[in-house]
Every structure is written in C-alpha cells, then in structure tokens.
PDB file of C-alpha atoms in Angstrom:
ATOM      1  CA  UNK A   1       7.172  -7.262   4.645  1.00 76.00           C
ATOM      2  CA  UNK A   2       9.705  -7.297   1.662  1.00 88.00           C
ATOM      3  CA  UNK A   3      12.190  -4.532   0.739  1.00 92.00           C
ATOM      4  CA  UNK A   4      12.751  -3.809  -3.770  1.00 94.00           C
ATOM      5  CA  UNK A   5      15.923  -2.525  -4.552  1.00 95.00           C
ATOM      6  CA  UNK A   6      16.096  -0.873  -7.893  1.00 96.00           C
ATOM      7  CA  UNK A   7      19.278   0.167  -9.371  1.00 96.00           C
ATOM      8  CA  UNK A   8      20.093   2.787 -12.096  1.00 97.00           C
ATOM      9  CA  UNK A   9      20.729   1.962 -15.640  1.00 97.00           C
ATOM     10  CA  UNK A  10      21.532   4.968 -17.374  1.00 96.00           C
ATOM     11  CA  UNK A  11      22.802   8.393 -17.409  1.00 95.00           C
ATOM     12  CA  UNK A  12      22.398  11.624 -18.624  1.00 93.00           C
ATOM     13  CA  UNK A  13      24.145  15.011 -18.993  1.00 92.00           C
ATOM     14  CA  UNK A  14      23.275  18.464 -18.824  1.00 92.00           C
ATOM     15  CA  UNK A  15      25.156  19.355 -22.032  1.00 86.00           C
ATOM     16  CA  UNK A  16      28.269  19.904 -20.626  1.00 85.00           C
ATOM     17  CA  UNK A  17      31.518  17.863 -21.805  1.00 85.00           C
ATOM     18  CA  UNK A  18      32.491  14.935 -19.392  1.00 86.00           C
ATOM     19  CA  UNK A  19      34.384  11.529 -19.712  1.00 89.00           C
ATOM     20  CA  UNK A  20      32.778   8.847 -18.234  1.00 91.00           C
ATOM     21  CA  UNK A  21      34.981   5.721 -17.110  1.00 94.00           C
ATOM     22  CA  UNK A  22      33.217   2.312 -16.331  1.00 95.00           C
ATOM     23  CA  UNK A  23      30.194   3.893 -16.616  1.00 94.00           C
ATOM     24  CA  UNK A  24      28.445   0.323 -15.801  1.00 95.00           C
ATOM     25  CA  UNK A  25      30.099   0.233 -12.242  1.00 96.00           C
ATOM     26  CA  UNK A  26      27.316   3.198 -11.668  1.00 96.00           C
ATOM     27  CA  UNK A  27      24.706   1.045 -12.152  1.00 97.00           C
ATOM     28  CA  UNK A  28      25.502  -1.174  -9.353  1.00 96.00           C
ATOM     29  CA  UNK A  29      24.157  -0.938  -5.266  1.00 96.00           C
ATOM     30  CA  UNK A  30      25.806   1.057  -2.752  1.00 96.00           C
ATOM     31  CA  UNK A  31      27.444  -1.412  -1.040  1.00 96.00           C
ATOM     32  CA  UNK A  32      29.853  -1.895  -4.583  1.00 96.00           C
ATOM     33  CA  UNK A  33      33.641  -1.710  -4.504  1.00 96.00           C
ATOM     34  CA  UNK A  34      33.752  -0.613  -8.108  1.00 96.00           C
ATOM     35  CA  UNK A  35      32.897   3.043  -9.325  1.00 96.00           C
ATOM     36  CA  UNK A  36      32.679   4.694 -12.326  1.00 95.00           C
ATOM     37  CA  UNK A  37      34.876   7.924 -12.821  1.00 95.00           C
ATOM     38  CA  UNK A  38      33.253  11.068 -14.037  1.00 93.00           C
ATOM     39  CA  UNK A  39      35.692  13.689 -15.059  1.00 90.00           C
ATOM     40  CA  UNK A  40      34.681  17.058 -16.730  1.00 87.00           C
ATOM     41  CA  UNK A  41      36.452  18.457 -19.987  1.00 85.00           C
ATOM     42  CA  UNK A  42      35.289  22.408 -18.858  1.00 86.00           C
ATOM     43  CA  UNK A  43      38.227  24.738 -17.494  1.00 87.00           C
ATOM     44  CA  UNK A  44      36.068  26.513 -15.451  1.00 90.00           C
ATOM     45  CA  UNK A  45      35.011  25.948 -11.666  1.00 89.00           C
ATOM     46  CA  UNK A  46      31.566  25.640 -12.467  1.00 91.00           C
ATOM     47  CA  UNK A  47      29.237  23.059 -11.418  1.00 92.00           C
ATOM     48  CA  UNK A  48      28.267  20.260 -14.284  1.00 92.00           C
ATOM     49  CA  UNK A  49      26.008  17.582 -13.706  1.00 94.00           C
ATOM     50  CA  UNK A  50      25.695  14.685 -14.501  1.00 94.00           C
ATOM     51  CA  UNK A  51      22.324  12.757 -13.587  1.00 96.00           C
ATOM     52  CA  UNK A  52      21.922   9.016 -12.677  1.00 96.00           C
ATOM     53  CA  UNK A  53      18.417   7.710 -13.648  1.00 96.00           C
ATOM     54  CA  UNK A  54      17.069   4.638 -15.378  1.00 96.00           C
ATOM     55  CA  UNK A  55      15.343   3.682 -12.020  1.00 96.00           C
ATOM     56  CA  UNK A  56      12.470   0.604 -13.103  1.00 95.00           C
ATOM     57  CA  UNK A  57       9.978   1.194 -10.217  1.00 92.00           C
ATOM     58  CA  UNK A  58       6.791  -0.095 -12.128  1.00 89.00           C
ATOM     59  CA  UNK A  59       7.307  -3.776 -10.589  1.00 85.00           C
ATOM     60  CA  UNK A  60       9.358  -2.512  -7.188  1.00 89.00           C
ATOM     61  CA  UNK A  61       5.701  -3.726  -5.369  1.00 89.00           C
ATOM     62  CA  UNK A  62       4.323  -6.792  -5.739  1.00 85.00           C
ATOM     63  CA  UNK A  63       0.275  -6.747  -5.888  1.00 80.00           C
ATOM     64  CA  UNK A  64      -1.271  -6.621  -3.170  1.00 74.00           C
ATOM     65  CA  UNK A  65       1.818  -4.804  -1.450  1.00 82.00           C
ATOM     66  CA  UNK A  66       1.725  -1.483   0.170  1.00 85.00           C
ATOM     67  CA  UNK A  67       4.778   0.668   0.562  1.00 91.00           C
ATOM     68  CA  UNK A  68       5.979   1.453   3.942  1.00 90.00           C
ATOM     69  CA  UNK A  69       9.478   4.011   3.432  1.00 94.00           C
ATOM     70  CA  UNK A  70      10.814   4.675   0.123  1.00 96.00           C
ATOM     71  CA  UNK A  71      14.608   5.919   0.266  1.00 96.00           C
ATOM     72  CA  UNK A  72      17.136   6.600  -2.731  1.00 97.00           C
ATOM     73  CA  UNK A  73      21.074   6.210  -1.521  1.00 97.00           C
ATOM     74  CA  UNK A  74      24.058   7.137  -3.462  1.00 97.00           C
ATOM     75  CA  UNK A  75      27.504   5.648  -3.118  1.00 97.00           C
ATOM     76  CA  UNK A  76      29.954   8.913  -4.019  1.00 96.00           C
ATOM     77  CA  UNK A  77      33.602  10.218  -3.524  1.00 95.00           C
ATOM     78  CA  UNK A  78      34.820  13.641  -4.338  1.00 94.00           C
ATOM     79  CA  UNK A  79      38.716  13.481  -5.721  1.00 92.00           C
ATOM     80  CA  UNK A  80      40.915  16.203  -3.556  1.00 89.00           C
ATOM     81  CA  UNK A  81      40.320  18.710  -6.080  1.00 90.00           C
ATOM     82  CA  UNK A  82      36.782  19.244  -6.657  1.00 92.00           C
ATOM     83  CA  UNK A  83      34.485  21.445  -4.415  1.00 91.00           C
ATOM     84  CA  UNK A  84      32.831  19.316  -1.671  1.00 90.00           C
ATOM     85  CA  UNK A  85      30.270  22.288  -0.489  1.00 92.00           C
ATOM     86  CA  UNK A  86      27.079  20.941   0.176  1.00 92.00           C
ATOM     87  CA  UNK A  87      25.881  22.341  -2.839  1.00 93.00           C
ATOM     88  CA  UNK A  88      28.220  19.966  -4.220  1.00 94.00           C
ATOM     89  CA  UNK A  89      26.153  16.877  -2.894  1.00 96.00           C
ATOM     90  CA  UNK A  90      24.055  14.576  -4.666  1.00 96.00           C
ATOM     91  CA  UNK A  91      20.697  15.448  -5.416  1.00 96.00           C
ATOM     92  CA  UNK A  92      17.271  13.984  -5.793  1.00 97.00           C
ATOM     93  CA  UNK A  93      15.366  15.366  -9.047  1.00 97.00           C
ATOM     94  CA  UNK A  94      12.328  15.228 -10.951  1.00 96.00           C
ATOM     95  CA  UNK A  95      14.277  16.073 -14.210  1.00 93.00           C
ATOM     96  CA  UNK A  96      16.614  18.833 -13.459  1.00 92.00           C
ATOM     97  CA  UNK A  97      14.152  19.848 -10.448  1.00 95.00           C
ATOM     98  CA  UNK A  98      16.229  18.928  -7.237  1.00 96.00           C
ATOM     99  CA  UNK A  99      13.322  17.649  -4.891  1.00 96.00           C
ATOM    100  CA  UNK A 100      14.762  16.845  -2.011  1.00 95.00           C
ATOM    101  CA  UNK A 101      18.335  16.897  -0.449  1.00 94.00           C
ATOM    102  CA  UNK A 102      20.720  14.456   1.174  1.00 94.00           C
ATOM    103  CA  UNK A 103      22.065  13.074   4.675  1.00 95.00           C
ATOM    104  CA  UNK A 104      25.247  12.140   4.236  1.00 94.00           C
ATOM    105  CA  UNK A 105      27.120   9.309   6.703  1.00 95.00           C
ATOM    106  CA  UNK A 106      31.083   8.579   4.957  1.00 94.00           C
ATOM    107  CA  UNK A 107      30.320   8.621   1.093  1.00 96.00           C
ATOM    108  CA  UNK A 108      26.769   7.356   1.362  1.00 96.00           C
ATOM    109  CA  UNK A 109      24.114   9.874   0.846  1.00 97.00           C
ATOM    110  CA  UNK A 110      20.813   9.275   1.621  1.00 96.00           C
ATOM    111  CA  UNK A 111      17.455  10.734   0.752  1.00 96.00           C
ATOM    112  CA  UNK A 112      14.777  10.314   3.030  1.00 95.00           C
ATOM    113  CA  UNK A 113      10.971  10.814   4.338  1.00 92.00           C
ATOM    114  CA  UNK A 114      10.048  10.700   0.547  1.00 94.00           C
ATOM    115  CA  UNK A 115       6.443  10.067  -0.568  1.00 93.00           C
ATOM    116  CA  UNK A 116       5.896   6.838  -3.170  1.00 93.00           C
ATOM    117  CA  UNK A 117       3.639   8.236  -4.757  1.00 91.00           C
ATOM    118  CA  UNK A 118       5.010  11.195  -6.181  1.00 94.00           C
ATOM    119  CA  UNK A 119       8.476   9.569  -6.344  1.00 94.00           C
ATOM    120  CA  UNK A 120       6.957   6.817  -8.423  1.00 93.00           C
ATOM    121  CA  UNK A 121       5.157   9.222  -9.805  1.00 93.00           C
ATOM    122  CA  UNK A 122       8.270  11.316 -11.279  1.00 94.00           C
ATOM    123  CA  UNK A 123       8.869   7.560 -13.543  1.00 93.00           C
ATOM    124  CA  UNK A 124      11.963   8.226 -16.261  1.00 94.00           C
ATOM    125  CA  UNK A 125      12.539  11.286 -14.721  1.00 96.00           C
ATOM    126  CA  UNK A 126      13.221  10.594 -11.555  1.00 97.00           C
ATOM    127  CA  UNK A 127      17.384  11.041 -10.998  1.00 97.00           C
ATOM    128  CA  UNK A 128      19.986  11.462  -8.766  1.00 97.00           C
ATOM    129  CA  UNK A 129      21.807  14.495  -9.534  1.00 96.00           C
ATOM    130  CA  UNK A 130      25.462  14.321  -9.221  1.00 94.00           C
ATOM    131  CA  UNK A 131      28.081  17.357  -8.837  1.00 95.00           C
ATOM    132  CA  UNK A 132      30.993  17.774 -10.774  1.00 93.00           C
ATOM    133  CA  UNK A 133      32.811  21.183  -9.453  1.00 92.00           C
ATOM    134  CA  UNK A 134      36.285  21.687  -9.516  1.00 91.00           C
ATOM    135  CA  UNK A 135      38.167  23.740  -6.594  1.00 90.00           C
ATOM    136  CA  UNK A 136      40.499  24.949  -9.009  1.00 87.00           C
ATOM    137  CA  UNK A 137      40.201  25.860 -12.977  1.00 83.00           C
ATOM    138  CA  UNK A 138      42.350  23.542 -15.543  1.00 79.00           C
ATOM    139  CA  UNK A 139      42.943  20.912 -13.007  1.00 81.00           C
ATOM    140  CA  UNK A 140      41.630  17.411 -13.672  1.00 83.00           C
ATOM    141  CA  UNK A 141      39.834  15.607 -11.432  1.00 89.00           C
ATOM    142  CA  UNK A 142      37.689  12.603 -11.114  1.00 91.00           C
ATOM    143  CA  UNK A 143      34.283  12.056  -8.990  1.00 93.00           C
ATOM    144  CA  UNK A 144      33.784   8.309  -8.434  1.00 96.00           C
ATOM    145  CA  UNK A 145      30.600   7.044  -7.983  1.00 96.00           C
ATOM    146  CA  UNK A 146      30.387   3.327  -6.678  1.00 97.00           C
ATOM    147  CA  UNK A 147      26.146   3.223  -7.070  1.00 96.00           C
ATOM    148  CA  UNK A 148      23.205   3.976  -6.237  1.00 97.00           C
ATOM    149  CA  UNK A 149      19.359   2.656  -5.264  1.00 97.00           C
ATOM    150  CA  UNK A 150      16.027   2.931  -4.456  1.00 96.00           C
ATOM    151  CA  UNK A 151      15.037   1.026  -1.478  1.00 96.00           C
ATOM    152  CA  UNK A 152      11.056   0.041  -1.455  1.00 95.00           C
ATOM    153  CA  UNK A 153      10.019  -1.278   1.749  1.00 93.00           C
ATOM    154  CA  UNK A 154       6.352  -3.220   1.471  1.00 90.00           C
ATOM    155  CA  UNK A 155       4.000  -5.175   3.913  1.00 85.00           C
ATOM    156  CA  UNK A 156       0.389  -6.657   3.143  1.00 77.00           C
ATOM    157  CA  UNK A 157      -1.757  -4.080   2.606  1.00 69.00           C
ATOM    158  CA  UNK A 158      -4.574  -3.817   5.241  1.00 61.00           C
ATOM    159  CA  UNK A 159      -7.142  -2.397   3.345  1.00 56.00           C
ATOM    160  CA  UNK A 160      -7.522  -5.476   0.803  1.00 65.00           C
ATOM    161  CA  UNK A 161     -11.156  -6.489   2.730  1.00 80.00           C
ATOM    162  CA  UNK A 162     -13.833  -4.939   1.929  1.00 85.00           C
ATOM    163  CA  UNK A 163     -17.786  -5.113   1.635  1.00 90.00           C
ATOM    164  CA  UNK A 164     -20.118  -4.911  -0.485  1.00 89.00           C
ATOM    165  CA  UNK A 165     -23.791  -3.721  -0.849  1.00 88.00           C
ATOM    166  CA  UNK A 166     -26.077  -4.246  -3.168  1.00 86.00           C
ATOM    167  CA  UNK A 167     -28.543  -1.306  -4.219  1.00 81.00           C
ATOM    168  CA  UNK A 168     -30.841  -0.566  -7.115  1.00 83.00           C
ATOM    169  CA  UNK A 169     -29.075  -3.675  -8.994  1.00 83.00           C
ATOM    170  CA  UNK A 170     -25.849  -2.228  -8.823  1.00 83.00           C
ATOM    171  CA  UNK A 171     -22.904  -3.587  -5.777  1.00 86.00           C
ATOM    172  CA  UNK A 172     -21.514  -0.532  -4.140  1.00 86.00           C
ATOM    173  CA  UNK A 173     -18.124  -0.756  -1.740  1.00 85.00           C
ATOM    174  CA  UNK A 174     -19.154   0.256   1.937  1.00 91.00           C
ATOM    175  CA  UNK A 175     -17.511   3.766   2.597  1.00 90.00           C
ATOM    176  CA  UNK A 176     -17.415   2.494   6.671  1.00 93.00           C
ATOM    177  CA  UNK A 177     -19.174  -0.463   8.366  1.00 95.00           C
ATOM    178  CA  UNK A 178     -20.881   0.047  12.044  1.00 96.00           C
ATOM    179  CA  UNK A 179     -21.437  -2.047  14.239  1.00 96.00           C
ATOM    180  CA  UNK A 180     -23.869  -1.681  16.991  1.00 95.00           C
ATOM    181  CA  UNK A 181     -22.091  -2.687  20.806  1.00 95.00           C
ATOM    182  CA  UNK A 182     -23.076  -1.524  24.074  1.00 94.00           C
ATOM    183  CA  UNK A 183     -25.052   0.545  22.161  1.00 95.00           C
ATOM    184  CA  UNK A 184     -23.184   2.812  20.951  1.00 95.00           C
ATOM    185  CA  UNK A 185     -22.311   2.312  16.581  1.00 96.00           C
ATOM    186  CA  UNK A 186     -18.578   1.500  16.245  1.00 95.00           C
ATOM    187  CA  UNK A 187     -16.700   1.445  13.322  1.00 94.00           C
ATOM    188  CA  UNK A 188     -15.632  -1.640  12.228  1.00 93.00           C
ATOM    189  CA  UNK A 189     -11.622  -1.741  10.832  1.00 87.00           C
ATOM    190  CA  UNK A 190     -11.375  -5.748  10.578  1.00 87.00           C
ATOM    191  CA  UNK A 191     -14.092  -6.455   8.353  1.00 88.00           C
ATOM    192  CA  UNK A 192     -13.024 -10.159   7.661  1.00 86.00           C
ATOM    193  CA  UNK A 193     -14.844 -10.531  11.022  1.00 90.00           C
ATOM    194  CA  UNK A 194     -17.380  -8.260  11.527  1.00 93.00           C
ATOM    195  CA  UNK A 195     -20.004 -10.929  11.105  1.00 93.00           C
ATOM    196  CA  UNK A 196     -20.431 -13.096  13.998  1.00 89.00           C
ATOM    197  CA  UNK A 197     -20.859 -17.163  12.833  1.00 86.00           C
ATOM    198  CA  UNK A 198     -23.982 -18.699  13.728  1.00 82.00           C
ATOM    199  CA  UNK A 199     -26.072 -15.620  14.077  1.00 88.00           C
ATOM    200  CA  UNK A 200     -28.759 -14.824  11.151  1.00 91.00           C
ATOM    201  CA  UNK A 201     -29.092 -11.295   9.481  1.00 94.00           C
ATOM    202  CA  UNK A 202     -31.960  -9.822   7.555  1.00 92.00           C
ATOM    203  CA  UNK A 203     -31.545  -6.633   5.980  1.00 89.00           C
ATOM    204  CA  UNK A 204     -33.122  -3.736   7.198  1.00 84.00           C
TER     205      UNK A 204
ATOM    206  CA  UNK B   1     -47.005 -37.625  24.648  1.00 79.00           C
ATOM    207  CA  UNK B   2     -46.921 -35.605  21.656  1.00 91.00           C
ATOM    208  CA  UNK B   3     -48.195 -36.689  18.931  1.00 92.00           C
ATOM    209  CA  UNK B   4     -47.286 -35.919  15.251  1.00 94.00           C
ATOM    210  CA  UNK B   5     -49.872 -37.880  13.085  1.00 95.00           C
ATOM    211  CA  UNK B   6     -53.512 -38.677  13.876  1.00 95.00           C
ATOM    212  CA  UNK B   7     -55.528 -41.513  11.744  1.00 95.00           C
ATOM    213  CA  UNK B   8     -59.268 -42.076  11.901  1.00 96.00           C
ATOM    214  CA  UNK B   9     -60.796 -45.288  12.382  1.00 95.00           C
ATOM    215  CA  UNK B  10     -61.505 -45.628   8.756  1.00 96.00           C
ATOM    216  CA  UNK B  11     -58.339 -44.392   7.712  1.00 94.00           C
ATOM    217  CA  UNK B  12     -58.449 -40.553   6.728  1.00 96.00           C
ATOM    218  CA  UNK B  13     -55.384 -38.776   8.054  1.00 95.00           C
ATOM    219  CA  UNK B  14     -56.550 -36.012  10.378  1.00 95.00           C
ATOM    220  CA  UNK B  15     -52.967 -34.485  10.465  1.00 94.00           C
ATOM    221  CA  UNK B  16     -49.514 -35.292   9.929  1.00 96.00           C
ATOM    222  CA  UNK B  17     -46.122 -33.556  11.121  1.00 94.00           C
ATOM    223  CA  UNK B  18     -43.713 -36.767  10.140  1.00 94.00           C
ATOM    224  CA  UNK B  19     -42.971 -34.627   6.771  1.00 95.00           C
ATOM    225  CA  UNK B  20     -42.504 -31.393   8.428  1.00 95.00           C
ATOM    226  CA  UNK B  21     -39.117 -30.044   9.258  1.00 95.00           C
ATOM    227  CA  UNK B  22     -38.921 -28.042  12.069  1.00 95.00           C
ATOM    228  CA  UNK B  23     -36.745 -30.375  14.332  1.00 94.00           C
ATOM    229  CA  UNK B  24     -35.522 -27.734  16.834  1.00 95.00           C
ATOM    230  CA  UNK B  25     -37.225 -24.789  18.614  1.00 94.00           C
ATOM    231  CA  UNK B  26     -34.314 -22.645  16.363  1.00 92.00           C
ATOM    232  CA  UNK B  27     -36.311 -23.060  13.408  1.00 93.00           C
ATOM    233  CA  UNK B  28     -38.847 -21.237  14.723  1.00 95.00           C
ATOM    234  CA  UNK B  29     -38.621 -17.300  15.027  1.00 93.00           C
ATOM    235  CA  UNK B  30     -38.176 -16.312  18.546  1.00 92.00           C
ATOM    236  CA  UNK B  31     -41.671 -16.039  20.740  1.00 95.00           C
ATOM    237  CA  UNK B  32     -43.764 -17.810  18.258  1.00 96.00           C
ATOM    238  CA  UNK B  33     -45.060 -20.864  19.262  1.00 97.00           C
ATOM    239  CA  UNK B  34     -45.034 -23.814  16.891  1.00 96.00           C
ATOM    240  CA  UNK B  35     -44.059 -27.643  16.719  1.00 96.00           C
ATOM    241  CA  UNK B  36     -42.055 -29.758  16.081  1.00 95.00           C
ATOM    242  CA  UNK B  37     -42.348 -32.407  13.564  1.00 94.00           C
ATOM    243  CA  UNK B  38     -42.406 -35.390  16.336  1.00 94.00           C
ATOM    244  CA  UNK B  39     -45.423 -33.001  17.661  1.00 95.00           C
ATOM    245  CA  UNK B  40     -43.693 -31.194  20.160  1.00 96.00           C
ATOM    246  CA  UNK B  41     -44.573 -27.761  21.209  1.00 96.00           C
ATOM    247  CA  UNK B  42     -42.168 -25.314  21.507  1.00 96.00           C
ATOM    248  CA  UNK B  43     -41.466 -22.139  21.339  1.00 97.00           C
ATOM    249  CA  UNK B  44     -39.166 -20.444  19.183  1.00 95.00           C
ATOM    250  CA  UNK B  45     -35.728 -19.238  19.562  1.00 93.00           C
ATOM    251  CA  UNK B  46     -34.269 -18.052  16.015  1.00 92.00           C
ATOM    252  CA  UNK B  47     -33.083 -14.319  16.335  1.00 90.00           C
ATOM    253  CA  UNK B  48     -31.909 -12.258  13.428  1.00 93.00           C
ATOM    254  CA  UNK B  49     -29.493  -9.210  14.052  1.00 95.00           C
ATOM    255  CA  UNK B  50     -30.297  -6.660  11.012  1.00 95.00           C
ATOM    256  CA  UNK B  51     -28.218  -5.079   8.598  1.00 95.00           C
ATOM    257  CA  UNK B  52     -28.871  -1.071   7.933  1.00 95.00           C
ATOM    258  CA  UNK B  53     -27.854   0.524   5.322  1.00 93.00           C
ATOM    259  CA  UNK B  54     -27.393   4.384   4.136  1.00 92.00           C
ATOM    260  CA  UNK B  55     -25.123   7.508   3.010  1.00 91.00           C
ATOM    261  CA  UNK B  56     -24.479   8.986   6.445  1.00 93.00           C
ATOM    262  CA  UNK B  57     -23.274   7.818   9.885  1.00 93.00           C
ATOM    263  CA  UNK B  58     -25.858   5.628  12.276  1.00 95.00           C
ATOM    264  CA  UNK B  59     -28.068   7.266  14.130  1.00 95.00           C
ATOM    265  CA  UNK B  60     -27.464   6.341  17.707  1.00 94.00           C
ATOM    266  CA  UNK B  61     -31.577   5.261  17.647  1.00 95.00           C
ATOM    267  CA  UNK B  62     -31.486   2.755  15.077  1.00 95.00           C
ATOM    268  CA  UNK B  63     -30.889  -0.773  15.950  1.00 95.00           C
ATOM    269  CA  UNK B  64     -29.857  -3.170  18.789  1.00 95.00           C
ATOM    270  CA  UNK B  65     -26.395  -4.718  20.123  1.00 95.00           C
ATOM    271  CA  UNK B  66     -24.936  -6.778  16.909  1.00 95.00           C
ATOM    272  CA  UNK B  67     -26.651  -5.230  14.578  1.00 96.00           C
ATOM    273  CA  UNK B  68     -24.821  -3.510  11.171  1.00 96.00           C
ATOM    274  CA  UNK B  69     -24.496  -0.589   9.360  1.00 96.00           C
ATOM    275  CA  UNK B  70     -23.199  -0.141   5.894  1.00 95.00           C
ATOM    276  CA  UNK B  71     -22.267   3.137   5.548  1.00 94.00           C
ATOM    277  CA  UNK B  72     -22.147   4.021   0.935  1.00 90.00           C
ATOM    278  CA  UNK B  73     -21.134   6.967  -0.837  1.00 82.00           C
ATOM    279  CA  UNK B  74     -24.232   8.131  -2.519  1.00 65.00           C
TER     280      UNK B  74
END
C-alpha cells in the first residue's frame, strides 16, 4: 500500500487576459500556506478560466502496483468580490471538458470516485479548471489558489500469479484454473498454491 | 529373507537387484507389484493426480478429488 502525490506544474488560459502573481505557489500541495493570485483584466462579470495542469502521472505507480482510489484536491479562496456560485467551483477537465465536479469542505475541493484509467488516460490534458467571476463589473479582485494534487493510492497487485500451459509448442496463460474437491471443480484464485507439494501430476 | 542377487555354483549370476533403484514401495505405481532392490516385494503406492486441460469450464465427470483443470482461451 503506498499513496503518489503529483502536483501541477503549469498553467493555462482560455484566452482571456489575467495577471498571475506567484504563479509557482500553485504548483505546490494542498496543505501550502502560500497561493498564487489570479486576477482578471476583463470588465465584465463573466466567467474566465484559468486551468491548472502539468500533472506527471506516468510514474505515480510503481510496477507491479495496482491503484486502489485516485482523487484530485484543490486548495482555493474566492476574494469578497467574485461570484462563489457553484458554478464558480473548481473543476475537473479533460481539456476544457469538465468531467467531474467537486465536494467542497473550507477551501479544499475534492474530486472523487474517479476511474485511473481514464484519468490517466486524459495525460497533458487532464486539468483542474479554476473560476475567475467577478460579482460586480470593473472591480478588481483576486482568487488565491494555495495548490493542488492528485492523490494515487496503490497496493500489490493480486493478479501478478499466473499459469501457464503449453500447447502445440506455443505457452498460453490459463484463462481460470479448477480444481477438483469434494467433487465438485472449483476455481482456483491463489494460484501460488494450487499445487499440493509432494503429490505427482501427469497431464491428461 | 529376501533375496536380491542369486549366484550359481560356478559363478553365473542368475539375477541381481543390488543395482536397481526402487528403494521404497513409492517408486512403484500404486497396485503394481514389484521389488525392491534388497529383494523385497511390495506393492506400490505412487499416485498421480492429473492435470486437464481445455477452452471451456470442467465437466463435472472428468477427474477425481485433486485433480486440475487449466481452463485457455482458444
């Protein structure tokens, strides 16, 4: 069992003009004191984004490692001043493509119950969407974002056993192994010990 | 007394076990009857459980207790 915590290194924009402060301080875990400020130039009380990614999750499991819970948190505060609608809350995105929304405990927001492989799947593009949406037009107003992560849990996979049989010159992986008890055939799950020592087999 | 080697008087060797090596009645497959290589007759105790093999589940025919089945995608 081993957790990977993988932390974002970049971001991008969707075209709109924003001043970034301490960018770095983004690219830090959630439990950071420091945050970046993200403050739009637009007099409007539209929503800009700006989108966290840079997530490395090609070595976030070692080999032989098979992922338990995958979660992505965010460490954000909304300024008084800018809309805090739940629309307004981070999201999860392949791309631009929100794929999932968050739980939110204090200024933590969490995304859960996601699926490795299509979040590992998503690689560059995978990105936490952040909200910049002022309440009021002309005013300015900063959203600080202390950090953000993907949390990879792992354990030992169980399927790393396996047999093999041999047919027409070629070794083949057993689909399922049987085992004949009380006679009745049983599938056999451990296969490290499906052979009992000291007893001879022949094949069939 | 068992015996495992028998000489004639002017030395041919009518049989010998002394080279054999069966030393236990596990060597020899169970029911038959064979002996030892001090001579002894026994008979045999060596089982074998068997390994099946095919693209579909077990029929609940085949085999005994302890017996296997490798189930492959054909």
């Amino acid at each position: 069992m081993g957790t990977s915590v993988i932390l974002p290194t970049t971001y991008t924009t969707d075209g709109s003009s924003f001043y970034v402060r301490d960018p770095s301080y983004m690219y830090t875990d959630i439990s950071s004191t420091t945050h970046a400020e993200i403050s739009s130039y637009s007099y409007d009380k539209k929503a800009h984004y700006v989108y966290l990614k840079g997530f490395d999750l090609s070595s976030a499991v070692p080999a032989g490692m098979q992922v338990d819970s995958v979660t992505v948190q965010a460490n954000v505060e909304f300024q008084n001043g800018l809309n805090t609608s739940t629309g307004s809350y981070p999201a999860l995105c392949n791309g631009t493509t929100v794929v999932a929304n968050a739980s939110v405990s204090g200024n933590i927001y969490t995304f859960s119950g996601l699926d490795w492989n299509t979040i590992s799947g998503y690689g560059d593009d995978l990105s936490i969407r952040l909200c910049h949406r002022k309440k009021n037009a002309y005013s300015s107003v900063a959203l600080y974002v202390y950090g953000a992560q993907v949390n990879v849990e792992y354990s030992e996979s169980g399927g790393s056993d396996a047999i093999y049989i041999k047919q027409n010159g070629v070794w083949t992986e057993a689909a399922a192994v049987y085992k004949k008890i009380g006679g009745v055939w049983t599938e056999q799950t451990d296969l490290a010990n499906v052979f009992d020592a000291g007893v001879n087999y022949v094949s069939e | 007394m068992a015996k495992n080697k028998v000489v004639l008087a002017d030395g041919t060797v009518l049989i010998d076990l002394t080279g054999d090596t069966v030393t236990s009645a596990a060597d020899i497959v169970s029911g038959k009857v064979g002996h030892l290589k001090d001579g002894t007759q026994v008979t045999g105790t060596l089982t074998f459980q068997t390994i099946y093999s095919g693209s579909s589940d077990p029929s609940a025919g085949t085999g005994v207790n302890g017996d296997i089945y490798v189930k492959v995608v054909s």
